[in-house]
Tab-separated table of C-alpha atoms and ligand atoms in Angstrom:
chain	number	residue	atom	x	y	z
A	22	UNK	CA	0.000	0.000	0.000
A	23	UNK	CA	1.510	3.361	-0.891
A	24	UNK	CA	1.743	5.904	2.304
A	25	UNK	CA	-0.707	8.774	1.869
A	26	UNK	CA	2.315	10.686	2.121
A	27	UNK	CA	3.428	13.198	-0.736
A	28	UNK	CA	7.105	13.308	0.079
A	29	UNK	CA	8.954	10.995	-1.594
A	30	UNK	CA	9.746	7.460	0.663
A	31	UNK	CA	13.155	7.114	2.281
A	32	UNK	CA	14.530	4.191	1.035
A	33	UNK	CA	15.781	1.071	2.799
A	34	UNK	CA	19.679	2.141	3.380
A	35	UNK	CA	18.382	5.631	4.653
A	36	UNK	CA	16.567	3.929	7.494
A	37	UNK	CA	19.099	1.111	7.905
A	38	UNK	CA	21.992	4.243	7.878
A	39	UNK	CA	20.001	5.892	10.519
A	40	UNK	CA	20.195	1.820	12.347
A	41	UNK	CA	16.183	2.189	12.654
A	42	UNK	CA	15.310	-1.355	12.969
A	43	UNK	CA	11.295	-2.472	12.971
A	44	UNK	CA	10.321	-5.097	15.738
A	45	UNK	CA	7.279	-7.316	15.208
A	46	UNK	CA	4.499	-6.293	17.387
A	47	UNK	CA	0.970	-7.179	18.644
A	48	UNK	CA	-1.853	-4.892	18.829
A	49	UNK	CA	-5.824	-5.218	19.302
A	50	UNK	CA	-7.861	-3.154	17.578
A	51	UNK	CA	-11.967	-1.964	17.844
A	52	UNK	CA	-13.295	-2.454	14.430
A	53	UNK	CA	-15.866	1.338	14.814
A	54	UNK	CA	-18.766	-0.399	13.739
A	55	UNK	CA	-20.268	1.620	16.557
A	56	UNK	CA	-18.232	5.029	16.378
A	57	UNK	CA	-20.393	8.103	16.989
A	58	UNK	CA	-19.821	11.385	19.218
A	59	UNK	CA	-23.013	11.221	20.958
A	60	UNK	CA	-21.625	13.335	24.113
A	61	UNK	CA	-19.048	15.381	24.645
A	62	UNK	CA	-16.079	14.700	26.802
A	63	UNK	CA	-12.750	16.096	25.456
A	64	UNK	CA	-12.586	19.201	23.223
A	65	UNK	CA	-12.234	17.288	20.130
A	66	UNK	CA	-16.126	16.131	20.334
A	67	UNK	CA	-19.150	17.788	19.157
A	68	UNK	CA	-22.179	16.027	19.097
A	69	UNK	CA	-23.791	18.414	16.365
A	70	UNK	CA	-21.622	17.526	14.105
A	71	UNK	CA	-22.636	14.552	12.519
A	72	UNK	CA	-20.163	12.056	11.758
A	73	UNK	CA	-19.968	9.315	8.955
A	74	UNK	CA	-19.324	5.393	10.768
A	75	UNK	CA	-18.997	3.772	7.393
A	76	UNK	CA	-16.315	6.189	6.751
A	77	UNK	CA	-14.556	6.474	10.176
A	78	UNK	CA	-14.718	2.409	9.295
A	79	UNK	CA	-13.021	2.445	5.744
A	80	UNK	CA	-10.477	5.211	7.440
A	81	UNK	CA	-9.611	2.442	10.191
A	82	UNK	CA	-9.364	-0.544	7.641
A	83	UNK	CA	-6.656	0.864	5.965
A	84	UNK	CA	-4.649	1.898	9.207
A	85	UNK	CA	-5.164	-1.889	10.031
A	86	UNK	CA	-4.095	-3.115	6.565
A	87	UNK	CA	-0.842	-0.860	7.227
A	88	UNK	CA	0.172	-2.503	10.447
A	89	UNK	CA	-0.518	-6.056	8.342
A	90	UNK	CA	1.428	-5.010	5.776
A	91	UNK	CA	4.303	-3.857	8.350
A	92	UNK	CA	4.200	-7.493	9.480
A	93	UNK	CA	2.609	-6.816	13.023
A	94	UNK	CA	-0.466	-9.127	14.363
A	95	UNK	CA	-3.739	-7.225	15.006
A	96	UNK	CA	-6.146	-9.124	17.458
A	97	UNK	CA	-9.574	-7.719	17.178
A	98	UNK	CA	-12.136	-7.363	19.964
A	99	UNK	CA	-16.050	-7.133	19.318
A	100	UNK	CA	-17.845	-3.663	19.636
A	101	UNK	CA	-20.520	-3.192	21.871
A	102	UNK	CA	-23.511	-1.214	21.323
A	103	UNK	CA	-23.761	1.739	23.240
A	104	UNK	CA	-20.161	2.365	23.214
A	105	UNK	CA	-19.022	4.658	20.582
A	106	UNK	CA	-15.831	5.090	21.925
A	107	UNK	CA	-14.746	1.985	22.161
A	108	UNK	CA	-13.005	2.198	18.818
A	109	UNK	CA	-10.328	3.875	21.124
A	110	UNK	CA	-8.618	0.205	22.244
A	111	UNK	CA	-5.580	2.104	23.579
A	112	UNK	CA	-7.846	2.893	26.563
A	113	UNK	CA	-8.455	-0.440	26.860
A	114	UNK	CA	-5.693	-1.342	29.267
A	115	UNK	CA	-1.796	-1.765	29.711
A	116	UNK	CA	-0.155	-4.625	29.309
A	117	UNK	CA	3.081	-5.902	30.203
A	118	UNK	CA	4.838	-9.398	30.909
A	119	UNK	CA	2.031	-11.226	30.174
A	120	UNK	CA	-0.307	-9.090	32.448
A	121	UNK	CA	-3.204	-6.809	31.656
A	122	UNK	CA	-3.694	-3.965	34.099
A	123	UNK	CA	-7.598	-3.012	33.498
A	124	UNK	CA	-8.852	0.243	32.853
A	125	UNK	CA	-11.847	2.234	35.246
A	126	UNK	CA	-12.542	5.353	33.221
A	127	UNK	CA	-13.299	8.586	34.069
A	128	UNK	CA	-16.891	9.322	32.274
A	129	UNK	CA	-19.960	6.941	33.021
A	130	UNK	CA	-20.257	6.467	29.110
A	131	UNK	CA	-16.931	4.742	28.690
A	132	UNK	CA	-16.712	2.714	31.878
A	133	UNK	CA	-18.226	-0.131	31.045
A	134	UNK	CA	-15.639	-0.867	28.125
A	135	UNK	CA	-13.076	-1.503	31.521
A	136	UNK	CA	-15.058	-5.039	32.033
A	137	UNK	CA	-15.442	-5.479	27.933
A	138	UNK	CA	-11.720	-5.275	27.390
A	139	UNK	CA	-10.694	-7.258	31.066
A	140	UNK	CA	-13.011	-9.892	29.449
A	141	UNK	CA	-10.815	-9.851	26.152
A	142	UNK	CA	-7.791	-10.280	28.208
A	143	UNK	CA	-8.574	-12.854	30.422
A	144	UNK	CA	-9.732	-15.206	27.197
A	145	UNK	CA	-6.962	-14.535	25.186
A	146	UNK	CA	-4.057	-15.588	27.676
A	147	UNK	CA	-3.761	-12.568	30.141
A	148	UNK	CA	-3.019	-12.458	33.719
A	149	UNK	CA	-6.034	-9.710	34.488
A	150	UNK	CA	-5.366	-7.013	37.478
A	151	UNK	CA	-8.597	-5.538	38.067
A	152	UNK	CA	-7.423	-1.619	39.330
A	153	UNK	CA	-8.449	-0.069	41.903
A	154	UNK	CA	-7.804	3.852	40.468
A	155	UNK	CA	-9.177	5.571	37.409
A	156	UNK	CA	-7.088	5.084	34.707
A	157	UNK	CA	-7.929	4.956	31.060
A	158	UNK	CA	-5.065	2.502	29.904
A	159	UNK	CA	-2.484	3.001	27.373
A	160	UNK	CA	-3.625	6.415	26.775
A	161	UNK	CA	-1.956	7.786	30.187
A	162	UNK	CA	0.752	4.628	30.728
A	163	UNK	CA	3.359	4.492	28.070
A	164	UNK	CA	6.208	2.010	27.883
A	165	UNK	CA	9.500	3.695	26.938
A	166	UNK	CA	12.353	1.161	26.815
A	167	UNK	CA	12.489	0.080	30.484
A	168	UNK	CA	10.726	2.649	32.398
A	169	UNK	CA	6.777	3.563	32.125
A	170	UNK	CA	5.586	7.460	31.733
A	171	UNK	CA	2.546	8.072	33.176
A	172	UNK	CA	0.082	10.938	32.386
A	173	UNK	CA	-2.352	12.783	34.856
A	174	UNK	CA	-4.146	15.864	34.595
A	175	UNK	CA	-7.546	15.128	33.488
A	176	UNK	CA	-8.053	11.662	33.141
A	177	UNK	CA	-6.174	9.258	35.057
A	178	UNK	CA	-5.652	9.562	38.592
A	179	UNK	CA	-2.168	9.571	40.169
A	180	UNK	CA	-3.083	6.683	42.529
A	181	UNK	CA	-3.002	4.512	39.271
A	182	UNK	CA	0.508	5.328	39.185
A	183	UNK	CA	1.354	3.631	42.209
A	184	UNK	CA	-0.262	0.744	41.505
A	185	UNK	CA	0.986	0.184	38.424
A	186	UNK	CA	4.841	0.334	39.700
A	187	UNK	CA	3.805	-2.208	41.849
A	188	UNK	CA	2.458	-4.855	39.502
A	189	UNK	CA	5.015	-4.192	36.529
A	190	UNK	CA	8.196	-3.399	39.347
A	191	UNK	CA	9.023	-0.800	36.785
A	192	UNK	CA	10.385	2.730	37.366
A	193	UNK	CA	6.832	4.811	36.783
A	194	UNK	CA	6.911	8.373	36.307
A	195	UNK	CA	4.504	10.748	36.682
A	196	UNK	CA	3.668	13.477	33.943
A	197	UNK	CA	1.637	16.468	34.299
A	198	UNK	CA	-0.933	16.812	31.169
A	199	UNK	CA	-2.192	21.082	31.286
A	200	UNK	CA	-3.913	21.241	27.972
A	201	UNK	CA	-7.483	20.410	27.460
A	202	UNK	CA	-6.549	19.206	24.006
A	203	UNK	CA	-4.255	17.113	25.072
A	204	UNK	CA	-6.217	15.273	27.589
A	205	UNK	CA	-4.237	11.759	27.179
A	206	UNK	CA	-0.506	11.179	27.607
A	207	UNK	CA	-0.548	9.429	24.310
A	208	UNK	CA	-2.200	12.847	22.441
A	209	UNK	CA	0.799	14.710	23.769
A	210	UNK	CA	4.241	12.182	23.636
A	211	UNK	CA	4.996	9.151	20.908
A	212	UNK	CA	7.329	6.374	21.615
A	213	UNK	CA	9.269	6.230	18.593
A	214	UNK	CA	12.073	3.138	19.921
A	215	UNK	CA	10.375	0.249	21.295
A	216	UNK	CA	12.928	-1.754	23.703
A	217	UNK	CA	15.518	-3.811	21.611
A	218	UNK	CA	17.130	-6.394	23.984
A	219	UNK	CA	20.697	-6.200	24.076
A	220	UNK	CA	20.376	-2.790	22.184
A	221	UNK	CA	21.850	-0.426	24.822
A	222	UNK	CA	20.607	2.681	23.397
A	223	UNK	CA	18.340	4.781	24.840
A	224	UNK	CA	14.671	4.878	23.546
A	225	UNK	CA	13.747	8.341	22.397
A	226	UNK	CA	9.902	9.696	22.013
A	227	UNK	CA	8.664	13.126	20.568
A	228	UNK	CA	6.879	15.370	22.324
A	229	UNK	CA	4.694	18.835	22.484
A	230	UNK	CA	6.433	20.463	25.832
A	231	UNK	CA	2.826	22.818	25.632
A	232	UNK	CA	0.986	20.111	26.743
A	233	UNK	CA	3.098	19.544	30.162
A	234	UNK	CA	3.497	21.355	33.010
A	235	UNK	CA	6.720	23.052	34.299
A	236	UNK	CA	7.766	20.305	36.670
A	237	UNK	CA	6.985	17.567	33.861
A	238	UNK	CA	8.586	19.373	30.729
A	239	UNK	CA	11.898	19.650	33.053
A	240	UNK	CA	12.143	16.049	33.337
A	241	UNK	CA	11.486	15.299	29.965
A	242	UNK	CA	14.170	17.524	28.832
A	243	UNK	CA	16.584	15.485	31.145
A	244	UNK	CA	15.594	12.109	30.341
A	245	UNK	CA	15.119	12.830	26.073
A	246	UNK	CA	17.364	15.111	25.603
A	247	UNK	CA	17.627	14.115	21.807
A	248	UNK	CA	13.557	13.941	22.216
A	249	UNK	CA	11.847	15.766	18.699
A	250	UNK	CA	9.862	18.726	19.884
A	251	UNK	CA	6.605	18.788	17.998
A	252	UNK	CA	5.042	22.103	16.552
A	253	UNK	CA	1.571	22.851	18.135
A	254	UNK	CA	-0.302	22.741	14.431
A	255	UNK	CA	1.505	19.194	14.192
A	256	UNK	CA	-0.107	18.717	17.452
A	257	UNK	CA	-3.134	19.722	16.852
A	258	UNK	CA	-4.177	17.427	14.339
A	259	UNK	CA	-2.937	14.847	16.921
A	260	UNK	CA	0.090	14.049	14.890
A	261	UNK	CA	2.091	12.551	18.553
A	262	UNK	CA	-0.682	9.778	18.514
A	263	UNK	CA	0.966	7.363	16.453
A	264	UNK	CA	2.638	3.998	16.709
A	265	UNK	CA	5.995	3.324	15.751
A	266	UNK	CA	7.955	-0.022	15.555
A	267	UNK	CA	11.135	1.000	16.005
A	268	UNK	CA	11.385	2.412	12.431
A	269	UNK	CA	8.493	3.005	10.635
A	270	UNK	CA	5.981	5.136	12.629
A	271	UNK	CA	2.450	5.586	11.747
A	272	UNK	CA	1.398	9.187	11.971
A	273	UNK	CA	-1.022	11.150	10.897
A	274	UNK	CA	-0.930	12.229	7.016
A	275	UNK	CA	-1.914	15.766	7.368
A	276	UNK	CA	0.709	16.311	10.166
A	277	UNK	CA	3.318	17.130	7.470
A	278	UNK	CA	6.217	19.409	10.120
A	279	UNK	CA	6.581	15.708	12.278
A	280	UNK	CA	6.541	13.943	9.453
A	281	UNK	CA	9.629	15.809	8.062
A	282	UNK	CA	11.201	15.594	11.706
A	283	UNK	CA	10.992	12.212	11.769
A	284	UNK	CA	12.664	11.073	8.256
A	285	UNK	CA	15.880	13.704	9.135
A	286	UNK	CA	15.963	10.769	12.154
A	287	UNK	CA	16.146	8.274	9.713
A	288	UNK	CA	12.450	7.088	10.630
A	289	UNK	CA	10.167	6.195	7.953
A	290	UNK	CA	6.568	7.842	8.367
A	291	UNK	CA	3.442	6.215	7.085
A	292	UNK	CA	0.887	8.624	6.473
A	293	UNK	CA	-2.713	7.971	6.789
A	294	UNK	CA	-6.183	9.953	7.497
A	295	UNK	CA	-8.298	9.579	10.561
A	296	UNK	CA	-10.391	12.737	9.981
A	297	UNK	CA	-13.958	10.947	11.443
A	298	UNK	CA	-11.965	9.410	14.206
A	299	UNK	CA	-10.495	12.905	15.083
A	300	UNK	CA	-14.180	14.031	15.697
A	301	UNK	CA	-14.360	11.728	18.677
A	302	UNK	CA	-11.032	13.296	19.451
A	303	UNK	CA	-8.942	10.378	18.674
A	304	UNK	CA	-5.724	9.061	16.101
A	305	UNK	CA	-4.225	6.465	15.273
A	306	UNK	CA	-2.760	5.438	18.362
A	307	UNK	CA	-5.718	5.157	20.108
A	308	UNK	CA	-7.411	2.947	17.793
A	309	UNK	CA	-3.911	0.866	18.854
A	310	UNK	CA	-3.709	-1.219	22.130
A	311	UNK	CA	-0.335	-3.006	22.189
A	312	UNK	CA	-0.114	-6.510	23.525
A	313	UNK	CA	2.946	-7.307	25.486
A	314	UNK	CA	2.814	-11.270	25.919
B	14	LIG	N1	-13.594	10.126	22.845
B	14	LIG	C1	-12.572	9.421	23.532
B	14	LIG	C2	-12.415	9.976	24.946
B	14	LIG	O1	-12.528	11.157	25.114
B	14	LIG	C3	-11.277	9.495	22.784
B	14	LIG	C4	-10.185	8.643	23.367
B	14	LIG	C5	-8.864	8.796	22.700
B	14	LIG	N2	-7.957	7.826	23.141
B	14	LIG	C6	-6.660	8.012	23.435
B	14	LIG	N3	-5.934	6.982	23.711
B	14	LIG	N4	-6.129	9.195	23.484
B	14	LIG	O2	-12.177	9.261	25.877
């Protein structure tokens, strides 16, 4: 499939120069047989504006035929009516080792997707930890080589933090989200270098420093200092919510400034259009849980 993209593709040796190397991944996915914005509860969502499921689903088939394509596995878990949102799987959960820590969300129309995806876990292999904060999943806990960043502000409570470090024994951080927009950790930072064993270097992300508070932006700065600082119109067509592999990150199209960032680092962008999704104030790596067996 050809990238949306209109600059030209690096090729092979530019990536391999830049020693970007792609790791095989798992992810589950929402097919949005069900996607609507029938309330409002980020900025992003307007529920006068209609919206167009059969397109938001023909957007999201061809971000799933990309990660095929990239040679990852895509699980897929059933919608449920009533839940529009629950295209969104990064919410889903986190998962780690082999375990599944389960999501409690914030607004009464989402929670009930916590139990849906806990379900999904527990049949398909994971140890479950039912949690006893908020916390909306992968959207406010994000792996980064060894350690885990996690995101507060207007979602996830802090007390989730805790409890993660102590089922993953992981060094957790906690991030301070400022920006309404920006409501999710994974709307405002994107991992670009997954954790290659043996590797040694240091996984770098890309960030919008707007998004963070004082406190927060000052460690970020200290623990990515080669991080790649995001413009705010890049942001704000939530180009940081994308999913890279170690080499080829999936981003959104329109979010051309990133895009360019990204192949000077030797990464290969793959451009593609979630312009319905966006209404429910999501991307592409929402739509994206990762699975970490
Ligand atoms: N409408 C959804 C909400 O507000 C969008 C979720 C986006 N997901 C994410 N991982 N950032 O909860």
């Amino acid at each position: 499939m050809s990238s949306t993209l209109n600059t030209p593709a690096p090729t092979a040796q530019d990536s391999a120069q830049a020693g970007r190397q792609a790791t095989r991944r798992r992810y589950l996915m929402c097919r949005p047989d069900r996607f609507t914005v029938s309330y409002r509860i980020n900025p992003w969502m307007n529920p006068d504006d209609p919206t167009d499921t059969s397109l938001a689903v023909s957007q999201w088939e061809v971000l799933h035929q990309h990660y095929l394509e990239l040679g990852h596995t895509v699980e897929l878990i059933d919608p449920l009516d009533g839940l529009p949102d629950m295209v969104f799987a990064a919410n889903g959960g986190f998962t780690l080792d082999g375990v599944a820590y389960g999501a409690k969300f914030t607004h009464d129309e989402r929670i009930p997707e916590g139990p849906a995806y806990m379900d999904w876990f527990e049949a398909n292999g994971f140890r479950v930890v039912r949690p006893e904060f908020v916390n909306e999943g992968e959207g406010d806990i994000m792996l980064v080589g060894d350690t885990i960043l996690a995101g507060t502000g207007f979602r996830t409570d802090p007390r989730s933090h805790d409890e993660v470090r102590r089922i993953f024994d992981r060094e957790v951080v906690t991030l301070n989200l400022v920006n309404p927009s920006f409501y999710h950790l994974d709307t405002a930072i994107s991992v670009l270098d997954p954790i290659v064993p043996g590797d040694g270097r240091a996984a770098n992300i890309a960030y919008l420093p707007d998004a963070f508070d004082e406190a927060s932006n000052r460690i970020l700065a200290e623990r990515y200092p080669d991080a790649i600082h995001v413009s705010s119109e890049d942001a704000a067509v939530l180009g940081l919510n994308s999913i890279s592999d170690g080499r080829n990150v999936v981003i959104a199209a329109r979010a051309a400034g990133f895009e360019a960032q990204l192949r000077e680092r030797g990464y290969t962008p793959v451009g593609v259009d979630l312009s319905e999704l966006l209404l429910g104030g999501g991307g592409v790596k929402c739509c994206t849980l990762e699975l970490r067996g």
